[in-house]
Short mmCIF file of C-alpha atoms in Angstrom, two decimals:
data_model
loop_
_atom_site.label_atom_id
_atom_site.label_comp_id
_atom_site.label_asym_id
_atom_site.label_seq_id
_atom_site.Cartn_x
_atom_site.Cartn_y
_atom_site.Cartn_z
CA UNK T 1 -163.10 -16.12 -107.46
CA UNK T 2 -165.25 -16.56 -104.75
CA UNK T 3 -169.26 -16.07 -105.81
CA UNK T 4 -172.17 -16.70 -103.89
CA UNK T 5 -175.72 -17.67 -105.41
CA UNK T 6 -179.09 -17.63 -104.20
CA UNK T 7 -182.43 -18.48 -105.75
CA UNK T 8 -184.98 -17.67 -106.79
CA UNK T 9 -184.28 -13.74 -106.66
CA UNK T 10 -187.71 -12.81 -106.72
CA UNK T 11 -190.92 -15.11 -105.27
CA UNK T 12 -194.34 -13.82 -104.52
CA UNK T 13 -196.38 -16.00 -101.56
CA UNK T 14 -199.44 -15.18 -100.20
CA UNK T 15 -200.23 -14.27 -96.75
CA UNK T 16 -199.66 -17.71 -94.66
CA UNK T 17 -198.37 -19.55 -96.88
CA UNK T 18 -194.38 -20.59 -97.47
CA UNK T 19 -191.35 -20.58 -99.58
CA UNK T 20 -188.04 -21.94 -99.73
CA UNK T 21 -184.67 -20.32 -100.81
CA UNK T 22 -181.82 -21.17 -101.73
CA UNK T 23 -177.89 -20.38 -101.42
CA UNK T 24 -175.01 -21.91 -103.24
CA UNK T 25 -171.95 -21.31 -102.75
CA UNK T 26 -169.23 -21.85 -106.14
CA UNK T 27 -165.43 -21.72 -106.25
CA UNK T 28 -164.96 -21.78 -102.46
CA UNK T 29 -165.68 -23.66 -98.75
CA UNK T 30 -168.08 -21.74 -96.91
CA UNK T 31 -167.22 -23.44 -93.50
CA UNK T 32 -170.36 -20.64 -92.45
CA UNK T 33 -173.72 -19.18 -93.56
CA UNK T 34 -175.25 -16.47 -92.40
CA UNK T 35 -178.82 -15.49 -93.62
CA UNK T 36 -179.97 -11.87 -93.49
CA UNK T 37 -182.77 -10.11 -94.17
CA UNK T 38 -183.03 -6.76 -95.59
CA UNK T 39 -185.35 -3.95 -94.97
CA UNK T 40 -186.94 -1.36 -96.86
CA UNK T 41 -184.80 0.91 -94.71
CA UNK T 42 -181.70 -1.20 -95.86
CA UNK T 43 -180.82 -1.96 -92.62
CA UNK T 44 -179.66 -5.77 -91.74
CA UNK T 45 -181.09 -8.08 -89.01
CA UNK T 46 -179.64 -11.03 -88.54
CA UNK T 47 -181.50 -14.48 -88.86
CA UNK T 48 -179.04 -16.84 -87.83
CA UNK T 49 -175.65 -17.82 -88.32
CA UNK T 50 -175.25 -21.70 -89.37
CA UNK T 51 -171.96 -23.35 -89.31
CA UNK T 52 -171.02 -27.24 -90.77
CA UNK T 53 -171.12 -29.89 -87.96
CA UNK T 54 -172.92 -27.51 -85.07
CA UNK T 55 -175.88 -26.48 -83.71
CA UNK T 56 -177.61 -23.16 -86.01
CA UNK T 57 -177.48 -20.47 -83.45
CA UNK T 58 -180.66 -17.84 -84.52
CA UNK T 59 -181.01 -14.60 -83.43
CA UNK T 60 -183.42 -12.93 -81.13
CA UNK T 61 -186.72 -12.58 -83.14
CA UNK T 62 -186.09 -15.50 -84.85
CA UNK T 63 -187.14 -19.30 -84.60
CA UNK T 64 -186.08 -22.37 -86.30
CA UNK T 65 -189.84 -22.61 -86.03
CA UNK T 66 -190.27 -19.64 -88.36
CA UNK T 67 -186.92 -20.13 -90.45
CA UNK T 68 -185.89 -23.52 -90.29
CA UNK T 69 -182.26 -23.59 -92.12
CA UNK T 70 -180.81 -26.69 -93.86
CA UNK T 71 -176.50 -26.64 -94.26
CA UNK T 72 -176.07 -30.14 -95.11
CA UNK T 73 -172.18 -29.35 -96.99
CA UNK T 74 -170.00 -26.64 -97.49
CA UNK T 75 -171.18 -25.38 -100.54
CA UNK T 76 -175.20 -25.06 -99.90
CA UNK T 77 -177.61 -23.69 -97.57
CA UNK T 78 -181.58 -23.44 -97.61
CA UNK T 79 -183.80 -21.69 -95.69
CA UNK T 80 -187.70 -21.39 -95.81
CA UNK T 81 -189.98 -18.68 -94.21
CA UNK T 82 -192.82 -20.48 -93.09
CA UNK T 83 -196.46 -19.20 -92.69
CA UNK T 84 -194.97 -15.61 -94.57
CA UNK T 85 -196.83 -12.26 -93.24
CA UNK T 86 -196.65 -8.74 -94.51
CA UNK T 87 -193.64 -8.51 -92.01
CA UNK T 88 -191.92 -11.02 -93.72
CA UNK T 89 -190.86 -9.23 -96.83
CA UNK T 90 -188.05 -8.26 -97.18
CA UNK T 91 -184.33 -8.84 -99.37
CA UNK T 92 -183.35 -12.21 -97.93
CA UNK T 93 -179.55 -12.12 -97.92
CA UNK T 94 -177.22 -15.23 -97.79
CA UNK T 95 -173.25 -14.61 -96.62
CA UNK T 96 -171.11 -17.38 -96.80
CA UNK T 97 -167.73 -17.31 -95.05
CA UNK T 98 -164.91 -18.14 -96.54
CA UNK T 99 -163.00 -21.14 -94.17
CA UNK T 100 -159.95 -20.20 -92.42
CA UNK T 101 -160.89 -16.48 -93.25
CA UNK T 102 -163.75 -13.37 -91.88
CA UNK T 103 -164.24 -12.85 -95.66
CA UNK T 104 -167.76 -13.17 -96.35
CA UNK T 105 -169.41 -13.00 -99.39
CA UNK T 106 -173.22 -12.34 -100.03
CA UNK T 107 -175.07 -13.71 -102.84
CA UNK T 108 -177.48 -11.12 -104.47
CA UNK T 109 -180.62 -11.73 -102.77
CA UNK T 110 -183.81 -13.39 -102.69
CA UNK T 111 -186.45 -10.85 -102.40
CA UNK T 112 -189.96 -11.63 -100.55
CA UNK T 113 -193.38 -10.17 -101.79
CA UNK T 114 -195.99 -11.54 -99.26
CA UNK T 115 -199.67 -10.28 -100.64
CA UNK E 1 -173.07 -6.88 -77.86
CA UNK E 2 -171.27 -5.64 -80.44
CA UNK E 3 -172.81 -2.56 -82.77
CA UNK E 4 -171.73 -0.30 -85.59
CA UNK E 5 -172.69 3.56 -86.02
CA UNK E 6 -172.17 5.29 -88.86
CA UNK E 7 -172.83 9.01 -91.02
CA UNK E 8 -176.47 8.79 -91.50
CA UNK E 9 -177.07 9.88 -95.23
CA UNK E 10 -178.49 9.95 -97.61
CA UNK E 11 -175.03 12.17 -98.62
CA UNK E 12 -174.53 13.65 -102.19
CA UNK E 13 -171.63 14.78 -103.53
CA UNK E 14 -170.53 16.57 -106.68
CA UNK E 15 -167.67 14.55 -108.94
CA UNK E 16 -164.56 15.14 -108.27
CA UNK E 17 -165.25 16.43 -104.25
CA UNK E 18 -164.18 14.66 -101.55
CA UNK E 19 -166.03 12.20 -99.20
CA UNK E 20 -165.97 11.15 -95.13
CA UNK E 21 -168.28 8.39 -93.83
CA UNK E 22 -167.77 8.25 -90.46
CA UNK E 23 -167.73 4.65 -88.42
CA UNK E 24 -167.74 4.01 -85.01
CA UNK E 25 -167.89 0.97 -83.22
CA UNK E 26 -168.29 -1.34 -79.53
CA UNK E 27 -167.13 -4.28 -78.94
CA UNK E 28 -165.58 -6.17 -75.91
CA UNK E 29 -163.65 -8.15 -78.22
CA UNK E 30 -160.92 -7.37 -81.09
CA UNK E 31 -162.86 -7.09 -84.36
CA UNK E 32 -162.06 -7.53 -87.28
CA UNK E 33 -163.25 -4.11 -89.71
CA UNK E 34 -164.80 -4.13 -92.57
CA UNK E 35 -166.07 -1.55 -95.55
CA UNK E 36 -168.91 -3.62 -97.53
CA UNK E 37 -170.46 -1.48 -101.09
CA UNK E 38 -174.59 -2.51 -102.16
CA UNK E 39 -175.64 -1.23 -105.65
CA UNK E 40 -178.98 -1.34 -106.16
CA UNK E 41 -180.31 -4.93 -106.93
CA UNK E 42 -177.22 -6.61 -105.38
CA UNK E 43 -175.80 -8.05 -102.30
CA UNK E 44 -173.09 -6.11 -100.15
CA UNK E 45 -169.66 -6.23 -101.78
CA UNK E 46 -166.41 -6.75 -99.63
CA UNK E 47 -164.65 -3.43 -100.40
CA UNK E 48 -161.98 -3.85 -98.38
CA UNK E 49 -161.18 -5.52 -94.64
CA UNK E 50 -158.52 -4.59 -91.63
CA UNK E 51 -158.05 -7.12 -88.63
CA UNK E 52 -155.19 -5.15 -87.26
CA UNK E 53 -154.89 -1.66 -85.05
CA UNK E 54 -153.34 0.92 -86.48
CA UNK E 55 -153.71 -0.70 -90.25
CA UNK E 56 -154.92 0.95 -92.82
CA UNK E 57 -157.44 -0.57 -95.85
CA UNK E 58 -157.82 0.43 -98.84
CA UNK E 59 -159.57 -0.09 -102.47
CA UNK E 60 -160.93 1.52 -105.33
CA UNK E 61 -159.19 4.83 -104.15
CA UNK E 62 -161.26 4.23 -100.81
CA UNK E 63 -159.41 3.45 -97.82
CA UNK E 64 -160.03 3.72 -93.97
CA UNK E 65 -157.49 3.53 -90.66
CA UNK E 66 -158.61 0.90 -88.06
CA UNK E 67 -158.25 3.36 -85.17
CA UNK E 68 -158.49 1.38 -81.75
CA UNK E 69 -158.23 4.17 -79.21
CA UNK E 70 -160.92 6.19 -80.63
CA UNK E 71 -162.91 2.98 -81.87
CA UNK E 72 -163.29 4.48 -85.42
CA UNK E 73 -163.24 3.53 -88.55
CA UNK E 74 -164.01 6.33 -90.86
CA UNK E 75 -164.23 5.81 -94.86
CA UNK E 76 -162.55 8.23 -97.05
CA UNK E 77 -162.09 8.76 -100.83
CA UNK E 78 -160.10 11.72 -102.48
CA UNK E 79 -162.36 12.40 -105.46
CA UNK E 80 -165.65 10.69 -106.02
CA UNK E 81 -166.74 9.72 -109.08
CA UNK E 82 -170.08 8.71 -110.48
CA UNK E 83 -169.73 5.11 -110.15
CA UNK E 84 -169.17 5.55 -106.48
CA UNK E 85 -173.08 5.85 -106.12
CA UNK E 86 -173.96 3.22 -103.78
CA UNK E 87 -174.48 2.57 -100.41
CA UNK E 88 -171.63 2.14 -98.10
CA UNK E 89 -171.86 -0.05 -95.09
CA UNK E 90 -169.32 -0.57 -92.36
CA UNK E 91 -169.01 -3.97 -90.13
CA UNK E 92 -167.34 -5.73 -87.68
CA UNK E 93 -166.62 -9.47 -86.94
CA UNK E 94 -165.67 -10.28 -83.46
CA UNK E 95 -164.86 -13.92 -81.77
CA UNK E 96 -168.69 -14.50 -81.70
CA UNK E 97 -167.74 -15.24 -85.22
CA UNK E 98 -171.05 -12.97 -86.40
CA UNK E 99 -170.88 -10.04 -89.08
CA UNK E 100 -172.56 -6.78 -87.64
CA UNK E 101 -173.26 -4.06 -89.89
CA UNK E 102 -173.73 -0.50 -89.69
CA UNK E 103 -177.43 1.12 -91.07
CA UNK E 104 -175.20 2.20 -94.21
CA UNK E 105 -174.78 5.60 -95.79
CA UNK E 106 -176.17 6.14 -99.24
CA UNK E 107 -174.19 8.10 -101.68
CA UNK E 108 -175.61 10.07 -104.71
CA UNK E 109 -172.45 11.38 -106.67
CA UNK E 110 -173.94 14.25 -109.00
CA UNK E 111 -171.74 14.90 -112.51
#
């Protein structure tokens, strides 16, 4: 079956510094990856959607500056939050989309502690 | 752009009652509908999808009718059961090719 993997699932940073995170994607072709990030609230705001072979297209709020996003093959994506701030944390979600399909499947999350 | 409403909760049920989450949606496009399930410490879980009008999803004794006219998509379940505690969130996909979700609707089902 299709399953989705991120790491680390829990990371601590302090206030202006930066972490990476990753998401791997096993059994399947994720032709896209969407990264999310999850409040307190649980609701979802979208970071930006990155597909193989084309331009990462982020969402309002949100800068390659801030979030720069690797996709360098089907199966892996990485994103870092750089210079993290209190309204950074969050539950950083990964969905990968299974090609030819709208499935998308989320990994379990990499959640964000910024002291 | 496209957006997702849904029942605001938190909603708790007794076992065994019956449950309604209502959906409603806009979009200029023809989305595709989807029913996603979090439990706590993991990421949304495709519960079931419906890219048609008039179609009905289903899964886990869940199920919801992709209503077009009335832009609905409302989640239903006969009897609830414990295990059903989560929160529910309902989504669309449209041509833009991005996954929109509703605030989701957390259910506490009481034994």
């Amino acid at each position: 079956g299709a399953l989705v993997y991120q790491y680390p699932r829990r990371t601590i940073c302090k206030s202006g510094t930066s972490m990476r995170m990753e998401c791997q994607a096993v059994g399947f072709q994720a032709t896209s990856v969407a990264w999310y990030r999850q409040s307190p609230q649980k609701t979802f705001e979208l970071i930006a959607l990155s597909t193989v072979n084309s331009a990462i297209k982020y969402e309002q709020n949100f800068t390659q500056e801030k979030f720069p996003i690797s996709h360098p093959n089907l199966s892996f994506s990485s994103m870092t939050v750089l210079n993290a701030y209190l309204e950074d944390r969050g539950l950083y979600l990964c969905g990968a989309r299974l090609g030819g399909s709208y499935e998308q499947y989320f990994g379990p999350g990499t959640r964000l502690t910024v002291l | 752009g496209d957006s997702v409403t849904q029942t605001e909760g938190p909603v708790t049920l007794s076992e065994g009652t019956s449950l309604t989450v209502n959906c409603s949606y806009e979009t200029k496009q023809y989305p595709t509908l989807f029913w996603y399930v979090q439990y706590p410490g993991e990421g949304p879980q495709l519960l079931f999808k419906v890219p048609k009008a008039n179609e009905k999803g289903s899964n886990r004794g869940f199920e919801a009718t992709y209503n077009k006219e009335a832009t609905s998509f409302h989640l239903q379940k006969a009897s609830v059961q414990e295990s059903d505690s989560a929160v529910y969130y309902c989504a669309l996909i449209s041509n833009y090719n991005v996954l929109y979700f509703g605030s989701g609707t957390k259910l506490t089902v009481e034994p």
